[in-house]
CSV table of C-alpha atoms and ligand atoms in Angstrom, one decimal:
chain,number,residue,atom,x,y,z
A,1,UNK,CA,8.4,18.8,-3.6
A,2,UNK,CA,11.8,18.1,-1.9
A,3,UNK,CA,11.0,20.3,1.1
A,4,UNK,CA,7.4,19.1,1.5
A,5,UNK,CA,6.1,16.8,4.2
A,6,UNK,CA,4.2,13.5,3.7
A,7,UNK,CA,0.5,13.4,4.5
A,8,UNK,CA,-0.2,10.4,6.8
A,9,UNK,CA,-3.9,9.7,6.8
A,10,UNK,CA,-5.4,8.5,10.0
A,11,UNK,CA,-7.2,5.4,8.7
A,12,UNK,CA,-9.6,3.6,11.0
A,13,UNK,CA,-9.4,5.6,14.3
A,14,UNK,CA,-10.4,2.6,16.4
A,15,UNK,CA,-7.5,0.7,14.9
A,16,UNK,CA,-3.8,0.8,15.7
A,17,UNK,CA,-3.2,3.7,13.2
A,18,UNK,CA,-3.1,6.5,15.7
A,19,UNK,CA,-0.8,4.8,18.1
A,20,UNK,CA,1.7,3.6,15.5
A,21,UNK,CA,1.7,7.1,14.0
A,22,UNK,CA,2.9,8.5,17.3
A,23,UNK,CA,5.6,5.7,17.6
A,24,UNK,CA,6.7,6.4,14.0
A,25,UNK,CA,7.2,10.0,14.8
A,26,UNK,CA,9.3,9.1,17.8
A,27,UNK,CA,11.4,6.8,15.7
A,28,UNK,CA,11.8,9.0,12.6
A,29,UNK,CA,12.0,12.4,14.2
A,30,UNK,CA,13.2,14.9,11.6
A,31,UNK,CA,14.4,12.1,9.3
A,32,UNK,CA,11.1,11.9,7.4
A,33,UNK,CA,8.9,15.0,7.6
A,34,UNK,CA,5.2,14.0,7.9
A,35,UNK,CA,2.0,15.1,9.5
A,36,UNK,CA,-0.9,13.1,10.7
A,37,UNK,CA,-4.4,13.9,9.3
A,38,UNK,CA,-7.2,13.1,11.6
A,39,UNK,CA,-9.2,14.1,14.7
A,40,UNK,CA,-6.9,15.0,17.6
A,41,UNK,CA,-9.4,13.4,19.9
A,42,UNK,CA,-8.4,10.0,18.4
A,43,UNK,CA,-4.7,10.2,19.3
A,44,UNK,CA,-3.5,8.3,22.4
A,45,UNK,CA,-3.9,10.3,25.6
A,46,UNK,CA,-1.1,12.8,26.3
A,47,UNK,CA,0.3,12.6,22.8
A,48,UNK,CA,2.8,15.4,22.3
A,49,UNK,CA,1.4,17.0,19.2
A,50,UNK,CA,1.2,20.4,17.4
A,51,UNK,CA,-1.8,21.5,15.4
A,52,UNK,CA,-0.8,22.9,11.9
A,53,UNK,CA,-3.1,24.7,9.5
A,54,UNK,CA,-1.1,24.1,6.3
A,55,UNK,CA,1.1,21.1,5.3
A,56,UNK,CA,4.3,23.2,5.0
A,57,UNK,CA,4.0,24.1,8.7
A,58,UNK,CA,4.9,20.5,9.6
A,59,UNK,CA,8.5,21.2,8.6
A,60,UNK,CA,8.9,23.5,11.6
A,61,UNK,CA,7.4,21.3,14.2
A,62,UNK,CA,9.9,20.0,16.8
A,63,UNK,CA,10.9,16.4,16.2
A,64,UNK,CA,9.4,15.3,19.6
A,65,UNK,CA,6.0,16.5,18.7
A,66,UNK,CA,3.6,15.0,16.1
A,67,UNK,CA,2.4,17.6,13.6
A,68,UNK,CA,-1.4,17.2,13.2
A,69,UNK,CA,-3.6,18.6,10.5
A,70,UNK,CA,-7.0,18.3,12.2
A,71,UNK,CA,-10.0,16.9,10.4
A,72,UNK,CA,-13.3,16.8,12.3
A,73,UNK,CA,-14.9,13.4,12.9
A,74,UNK,CA,-18.4,12.7,14.1
A,75,UNK,CA,-17.4,11.0,17.3
A,76,UNK,CA,-14.5,10.1,19.6
A,77,UNK,CA,-12.9,6.7,19.1
A,78,UNK,CA,-12.4,3.8,21.4
A,79,UNK,CA,-9.5,1.6,20.5
A,80,UNK,CA,-10.8,-1.8,19.2
A,81,UNK,CA,-14.4,-0.6,19.1
A,82,UNK,CA,-15.8,0.5,15.7
A,83,UNK,CA,-17.9,3.6,15.6
A,84,UNK,CA,-19.6,3.6,12.2
A,85,UNK,CA,-20.4,7.3,12.5
A,86,UNK,CA,-16.6,7.9,11.9
A,87,UNK,CA,-16.5,6.0,8.6
A,88,UNK,CA,-17.3,9.1,6.6
A,89,UNK,CA,-14.4,11.0,8.1
A,90,UNK,CA,-12.0,8.2,7.2
A,91,UNK,CA,-12.9,8.5,3.6
A,92,UNK,CA,-12.8,12.3,3.7
A,93,UNK,CA,-9.3,12.3,5.0
A,94,UNK,CA,-8.1,10.1,2.1
A,95,UNK,CA,-9.8,12.3,-0.4
A,96,UNK,CA,-8.3,15.4,1.2
A,97,UNK,CA,-4.8,14.0,1.1
A,98,UNK,CA,-5.1,13.2,-2.6
A,99,UNK,CA,-6.3,16.7,-3.2
A,100,UNK,CA,-3.2,18.0,-1.5
A,101,UNK,CA,-0.8,15.8,-3.3
A,102,UNK,CA,-2.3,16.6,-6.7
A,103,UNK,CA,-1.8,20.3,-5.8
A,104,UNK,CA,1.8,19.6,-4.8
A,105,UNK,CA,1.1,20.7,-1.2
A,106,UNK,CA,2.6,17.4,0.1
A,107,UNK,CA,5.4,15.2,-1.2
A,108,UNK,CA,3.5,12.0,-1.0
A,109,UNK,CA,0.7,10.1,0.8
A,110,UNK,CA,1.0,7.4,3.3
A,111,UNK,CA,-2.2,5.7,4.3
A,112,UNK,CA,-2.9,4.2,7.7
A,113,UNK,CA,-5.0,1.0,7.7
A,114,UNK,CA,-8.7,1.2,7.0
A,115,UNK,CA,-11.4,-1.4,7.7
A,116,UNK,CA,-13.0,-1.8,4.3
A,117,UNK,CA,-16.3,-3.3,5.5
A,118,UNK,CA,-16.8,-0.5,8.0
A,119,UNK,CA,-16.4,2.1,5.3
A,120,UNK,CA,-18.8,0.2,3.1
A,121,UNK,CA,-21.4,-0.2,5.8
A,122,UNK,CA,-20.8,3.2,7.5
A,123,UNK,CA,-20.2,5.4,4.6
A,124,UNK,CA,-21.3,3.6,1.5
A,125,UNK,CA,-17.7,3.3,0.4
A,126,UNK,CA,-17.9,1.6,-3.0
A,127,UNK,CA,-14.3,0.5,-3.5
A,128,UNK,CA,-12.5,-2.7,-2.5
A,129,UNK,CA,-9.8,-0.6,-0.7
A,130,UNK,CA,-7.5,2.4,-0.9
A,131,UNK,CA,-5.8,1.2,-4.2
A,132,UNK,CA,-9.0,1.4,-6.3
A,133,UNK,CA,-10.2,4.6,-4.5
A,134,UNK,CA,-6.9,6.4,-5.2
A,135,UNK,CA,-7.0,5.3,-8.8
A,136,UNK,CA,-10.5,6.8,-9.1
A,137,UNK,CA,-9.6,10.0,-7.4
A,138,UNK,CA,-6.5,10.3,-9.6
A,139,UNK,CA,-8.5,9.4,-12.7
A,140,UNK,CA,-6.1,6.6,-13.6
A,141,UNK,CA,-7.5,3.6,-15.5
A,142,UNK,CA,-5.3,0.9,-13.8
A,143,UNK,CA,-2.8,0.8,-11.0
A,144,UNK,CA,-0.9,-1.9,-9.3
A,145,UNK,CA,-0.6,-3.0,-5.7
A,146,UNK,CA,3.0,-4.0,-4.9
A,147,UNK,CA,4.1,-5.2,-1.5
A,148,UNK,CA,7.8,-4.5,-1.1
A,149,UNK,CA,10.4,-5.6,1.5
A,150,UNK,CA,14.2,-5.8,1.3
A,151,UNK,CA,14.1,-9.5,0.4
A,152,UNK,CA,11.0,-9.7,-1.8
A,153,UNK,CA,8.6,-7.7,-3.9
A,154,UNK,CA,5.3,-9.2,-4.9
A,155,UNK,CA,2.3,-8.0,-7.0
A,156,UNK,CA,-1.1,-9.7,-7.0
A,157,UNK,CA,-2.6,-9.6,-10.5
A,158,UNK,CA,-6.1,-9.8,-9.0
A,159,UNK,CA,-6.7,-8.2,-5.6
A,160,UNK,CA,-9.8,-8.0,-3.4
A,161,UNK,CA,-12.0,-10.5,-5.1
A,162,UNK,CA,-13.3,-13.9,-4.0
A,163,UNK,CA,-11.1,-16.8,-5.0
A,164,UNK,CA,-14.1,-18.2,-7.0
A,165,UNK,CA,-13.9,-15.1,-9.1
A,166,UNK,CA,-10.1,-15.3,-9.9
A,167,UNK,CA,-10.2,-17.5,-13.0
A,168,UNK,CA,-12.9,-15.3,-14.6
A,169,UNK,CA,-11.2,-12.0,-13.8
A,170,UNK,CA,-7.7,-13.1,-14.6
A,171,UNK,CA,-7.5,-11.9,-18.2
A,172,UNK,CA,-4.5,-11.6,-20.6
A,173,UNK,CA,-5.2,-7.9,-21.0
A,174,UNK,CA,-5.3,-7.2,-17.3
A,175,UNK,CA,-2.2,-9.3,-16.6
A,176,UNK,CA,-0.3,-7.6,-19.4
A,177,UNK,CA,-1.2,-4.2,-18.0
A,178,UNK,CA,-0.2,-5.2,-14.5
A,179,UNK,CA,3.2,-6.4,-15.6
A,180,UNK,CA,3.9,-3.3,-17.8
A,181,UNK,CA,2.9,-1.0,-14.9
A,182,UNK,CA,5.1,-3.0,-12.5
A,183,UNK,CA,8.1,-3.0,-14.8
A,184,UNK,CA,7.8,0.7,-15.4
A,185,UNK,CA,7.5,1.4,-11.7
A,186,UNK,CA,10.5,-0.6,-10.8
A,187,UNK,CA,12.5,1.3,-13.4
A,188,UNK,CA,11.2,4.7,-12.4
A,189,UNK,CA,11.0,4.4,-8.6
A,190,UNK,CA,13.3,1.6,-7.7
A,191,UNK,CA,16.4,2.3,-9.9
A,192,UNK,CA,16.2,-1.0,-11.7
A,193,UNK,CA,17.3,-0.6,-15.3
A,194,UNK,CA,16.0,-4.0,-16.5
A,195,UNK,CA,13.8,-5.5,-13.8
A,196,UNK,CA,13.7,-9.3,-13.7
A,197,UNK,CA,10.1,-10.5,-13.5
A,198,UNK,CA,9.0,-13.9,-12.4
A,199,UNK,CA,5.4,-14.8,-13.1
A,200,UNK,CA,3.6,-17.5,-11.1
A,201,UNK,CA,1.1,-19.9,-12.5
A,202,UNK,CA,-2.4,-20.0,-11.2
A,203,UNK,CA,-2.8,-23.8,-10.8
A,204,UNK,CA,-0.8,-26.3,-8.8
A,205,UNK,CA,2.6,-27.0,-10.6
A,206,UNK,CA,1.6,-24.2,-13.0
A,207,UNK,CA,-1.1,-26.4,-14.5
A,208,UNK,CA,1.1,-29.6,-14.9
A,209,UNK,CA,1.0,-29.3,-18.6
A,210,UNK,CA,-2.7,-28.8,-18.7
A,211,UNK,CA,-3.5,-31.8,-16.4
A,212,UNK,CA,-4.4,-29.4,-13.5
A,213,UNK,CA,-5.9,-26.5,-15.2
A,214,UNK,CA,-5.6,-24.5,-18.4
A,215,UNK,CA,-5.2,-20.8,-17.3
A,216,UNK,CA,-1.4,-21.2,-17.1
A,217,UNK,CA,-1.0,-22.2,-20.8
A,218,UNK,CA,-4.1,-20.3,-22.1
A,219,UNK,CA,-3.8,-16.9,-20.3
A,220,UNK,CA,-0.5,-16.5,-18.6
A,221,UNK,CA,2.1,-18.1,-20.9
A,222,UNK,CA,1.1,-16.0,-24.0
A,223,UNK,CA,1.4,-12.8,-22.0
A,224,UNK,CA,4.9,-13.8,-20.8
A,225,UNK,CA,5.9,-14.8,-24.3
A,226,UNK,CA,4.7,-11.5,-25.8
A,227,UNK,CA,6.5,-9.4,-23.2
A,228,UNK,CA,9.7,-11.5,-23.5
A,229,UNK,CA,9.6,-11.0,-27.3
A,230,UNK,CA,9.6,-7.2,-26.6
A,231,UNK,CA,12.8,-7.7,-24.6
A,232,UNK,CA,11.4,-7.7,-21.1
A,233,UNK,CA,13.4,-9.9,-18.6
A,234,UNK,CA,10.4,-12.1,-17.7
A,235,UNK,CA,9.9,-15.8,-17.0
A,236,UNK,CA,6.8,-17.9,-16.3
A,237,UNK,CA,4.3,-19.3,-15.6
A,238,UNK,CA,6.3,-20.8,-12.7
A,239,UNK,CA,5.1,-23.2,-10.1
A,240,UNK,CA,4.3,-20.8,-7.2
A,241,UNK,CA,5.3,-23.2,-4.4
A,242,UNK,CA,9.0,-23.1,-5.4
A,243,UNK,CA,9.2,-19.4,-6.2
A,244,UNK,CA,9.8,-18.0,-2.7
A,245,UNK,CA,12.7,-19.9,-1.1
A,246,UNK,CA,16.0,-17.9,-0.8
A,247,UNK,CA,17.7,-19.3,-4.0
A,248,UNK,CA,14.6,-18.7,-6.1
A,249,UNK,CA,14.1,-15.2,-4.7
A,250,UNK,CA,17.6,-14.3,-5.8
A,251,UNK,CA,16.7,-14.8,-9.5
A,252,UNK,CA,14.1,-12.1,-9.8
A,253,UNK,CA,13.2,-8.5,-8.7
A,254,UNK,CA,9.5,-8.9,-8.4
A,255,UNK,CA,7.1,-11.9,-8.4
A,256,UNK,CA,3.8,-11.4,-10.3
A,257,UNK,CA,1.2,-13.6,-8.6
A,258,UNK,CA,-2.3,-14.4,-9.7
A,259,UNK,CA,-4.3,-13.6,-6.6
A,260,UNK,CA,-4.1,-11.8,-3.2
A,261,UNK,CA,-2.9,-14.5,-0.8
A,262,UNK,CA,-0.6,-16.1,-3.4
A,263,UNK,CA,1.4,-12.9,-3.2
A,264,UNK,CA,0.8,-11.7,0.3
A,265,UNK,CA,1.3,-14.9,2.3
A,266,UNK,CA,5.0,-15.1,1.3
A,267,UNK,CA,5.9,-11.5,1.9
A,268,UNK,CA,4.0,-11.3,5.2
A,269,UNK,CA,5.7,-14.5,6.3
A,270,UNK,CA,9.2,-13.4,5.3
A,271,UNK,CA,9.0,-9.8,6.5
A,272,UNK,CA,5.7,-8.7,8.1
A,273,UNK,CA,7.4,-5.9,10.0
A,274,UNK,CA,9.4,-4.6,7.0
A,275,UNK,CA,6.8,-5.0,4.2
A,276,UNK,CA,5.4,-1.9,2.5
A,277,UNK,CA,2.3,-1.6,0.3
A,278,UNK,CA,3.1,0.7,-2.6
A,279,UNK,CA,0.7,1.7,-5.4
A,280,UNK,CA,2.4,1.8,-8.8
A,281,UNK,CA,0.8,3.8,-11.7
A,282,UNK,CA,-0.5,6.8,-9.7
A,283,UNK,CA,0.6,10.3,-10.6
A,284,UNK,CA,1.9,10.6,-7.0
A,285,UNK,CA,3.7,8.5,-4.5
A,286,UNK,CA,1.5,6.4,-2.1
A,287,UNK,CA,2.6,3.9,0.4
A,288,UNK,CA,0.9,2.1,3.3
A,289,UNK,CA,1.9,-0.4,6.0
A,290,UNK,CA,1.4,-4.0,5.0
A,291,UNK,CA,-1.0,-4.7,7.9
A,292,UNK,CA,-4.5,-3.8,8.8
A,293,UNK,CA,-6.3,-2.1,11.6
A,294,UNK,CA,-5.5,-4.8,14.2
A,295,UNK,CA,-8.5,-4.1,16.3
A,296,UNK,CA,-7.6,-7.0,18.6
A,297,UNK,CA,-4.6,-5.2,19.9
A,298,UNK,CA,-5.6,-1.5,19.4
A,299,UNK,CA,-5.0,0.6,22.5
A,300,UNK,CA,-2.8,-2.0,24.2
A,301,UNK,CA,0.4,-0.3,23.4
A,302,UNK,CA,1.9,-3.4,21.7
A,303,UNK,CA,1.4,-2.6,18.0
A,304,UNK,CA,4.6,-2.8,16.0
A,305,UNK,CA,5.3,0.5,14.1
A,306,UNK,CA,8.0,-0.9,11.8
A,307,UNK,CA,5.9,-1.4,8.7
A,308,UNK,CA,4.6,2.2,9.0
A,309,UNK,CA,8.1,3.5,9.5
A,310,UNK,CA,9.2,1.5,6.4
A,311,UNK,CA,6.3,2.9,4.5
A,312,UNK,CA,7.1,6.5,5.4
A,313,UNK,CA,10.7,6.0,4.6
A,314,UNK,CA,9.9,4.5,1.2
A,315,UNK,CA,7.5,7.4,0.4
A,316,UNK,CA,10.1,9.9,1.4
A,317,UNK,CA,12.8,8.3,-0.8
A,318,UNK,CA,10.5,7.8,-3.8
A,319,UNK,CA,9.3,11.4,-3.6
A,320,UNK,CA,12.8,12.8,-3.2
A,321,UNK,CA,14.0,10.7,-6.2
A,322,UNK,CA,11.1,12.0,-8.3
A,323,UNK,CA,12.2,15.6,-7.5
A,324,UNK,CA,15.7,14.8,-8.7
A,325,UNK,CA,14.5,12.8,-11.7
A,326,UNK,CA,11.0,13.8,-12.6
B,1,NAD,N1,-3.2,-1.1,4.6
B,1,NAD,C1,-4.5,-1.3,4.8
B,1,NAD,O1,-5.4,-0.5,4.8
B,1,NAD,C2,-4.9,-2.7,5.3
B,1,NAD,C3,-4.0,-3.8,5.1
B,1,NAD,C4,-4.5,-5.1,5.5
B,1,NAD,C5,-5.8,-5.2,6.0
B,1,NAD,N2,-6.6,-4.1,6.2
B,1,NAD,C6,-7.9,-4.2,6.7
B,1,NAD,O2,-7.7,-4.4,8.2
B,1,NAD,C7,-8.8,-5.1,8.7
B,1,NAD,C8,-8.3,-6.3,9.5
B,1,NAD,O3,-7.6,-7.1,8.7
B,1,NAD,P1,-6.8,-8.5,9.1
B,1,NAD,O4,-7.4,-8.9,10.5
B,1,NAD,O5,-6.9,-9.4,8.0
B,1,NAD,O6,-5.3,-8.1,9.3
B,1,NAD,P2,-4.5,-7.2,10.4
B,1,NAD,O7,-3.2,-7.0,9.8
B,1,NAD,O8,-5.3,-6.1,10.9
B,1,NAD,O9,-4.3,-8.2,11.6
B,1,NAD,C9,-3.9,-9.6,11.5
B,1,NAD,C10,-3.2,-10.0,12.8
B,1,NAD,O10,-1.9,-9.3,12.8
B,1,NAD,C11,-1.7,-8.6,13.9
B,1,NAD,N3,-1.1,-7.3,13.5
B,1,NAD,C12,-1.4,-6.5,12.5
B,1,NAD,N4,-0.6,-5.4,12.5
B,1,NAD,C13,0.2,-5.5,13.5
B,1,NAD,C14,1.2,-4.6,14.1
B,1,NAD,N5,1.5,-3.5,13.5
B,1,NAD,N6,1.8,-5.0,15.2
B,1,NAD,C15,1.4,-6.1,15.8
B,1,NAD,N7,0.5,-7.0,15.4
B,1,NAD,C16,-0.1,-6.7,14.2
B,1,NAD,C17,-3.2,-8.3,14.4
B,1,NAD,O11,-3.2,-8.0,15.8
B,1,NAD,C18,-3.9,-9.6,14.0
B,1,NAD,O12,-3.7,-10.5,15.1
B,1,NAD,C19,-9.7,-5.6,7.5
B,1,NAD,O13,-10.7,-4.7,7.3
B,1,NAD,C20,-8.7,-5.4,6.3
B,1,NAD,O14,-9.3,-5.2,5.1
B,1,NAD,C21,-6.2,-2.9,5.8
B,2,4TP,N1,-4.2,-6.1,0.5
B,2,4TP,C1,-3.6,-5.2,1.3
B,2,4TP,C2,-2.8,-5.9,2.4
B,2,4TP,O1,-3.2,-7.0,2.8
B,2,4TP,O2,-1.9,-5.3,2.9
B,2,4TP,C3,-4.6,-4.3,2.0
B,2,4TP,O3,-5.8,-4.8,2.0
B,2,4TP,C4,-4.5,-2.9,1.6
B,2,4TP,O4,-5.2,-2.7,0.4
B,2,4TP,P1,-5.5,-1.1,0.0
B,2,4TP,O5,-4.1,-0.4,0.1
B,2,4TP,O6,-6.0,-1.2,-1.3
B,2,4TP,O7,-6.4,-0.6,1.1
């Protein structure tokens, strides 16, 4: 896999994906070999690109050109304006990239942002997002969404569900599996021999001894105690509002949070441009930028490519490490 490129899926063609892919190539050059999978018509005008027919050909494309593995879409794309007819192509590209990585034709997958509702309405996409779709395609029971930046790693134990659903879907079994997958992923892919794990509470002040909710004592604490008794370096449930200042962040390697925004607000506040979404528990490496389609700025030339650059670099380093240490 060491000499294979990364497949970068196009994501929502009306979003900022195509333009940040071009910027990422300009920044990375030959440092991180990748190709863009999508409809060449969706690239910004005058993009210097080279059509390839097989992933391996990307390795020979000059650094100042974007290697493109074409995938036909139903319609052209207008930045900022959704074309529902293109939804199916977005899904097809993701599935095609998974097929390639499972056949070891590419080193890893990096996914450009999708618009979940557009895929649902336009293509009957039945998953909350990439994470669940990739687990389905890889036939994996449970995976973990981790957002990683140099100063912070976070994992939401529940992801794309309504807040009103969180207490019901936050189970001891699911939380335990999330923490085990996270701990294993940090050891395997991030070189941590004994990851330090901080687990947040669900309720204010981690339930205030039961005065502000019972999930902390009833669901979270027993999981932490069980994993600690097995020797895991784990603490919690902790009051979430004092977990993310610098001194607190220095005491752990990952924060396990109970729901989407409890995890994603701190990391996107601390390092929006450096954060990377990485899926743990898949049989292949997958990363993604930590932002979405940004339709409001698509096509204006002001989209920041840094998170995509960080995601491509992380995928490259993780894939290379897995070649060295399978
Ligand atoms: N990795 C992914 O696939 C991913 C991640 C997050 C959101 N989404 C999806 O994207 C769609 C829009 O989501 P949203 O509005 O909550 O979040 P968003 O990240 O698309 O946009 C939020 C705000 O941040 C700005 N922004 C985002 N990325 C930027 C960049 N690279 N440079 C400069 N500014 C940037 C946008 O202009 C917008 O004002 C939704 O359908 C959501 O589900 C996808
Ligand atoms: N929750 C993610 C974020 O805000 O960055 C995002 O929606 C991506 O989810 P998938 O990778 O599952 O599409």
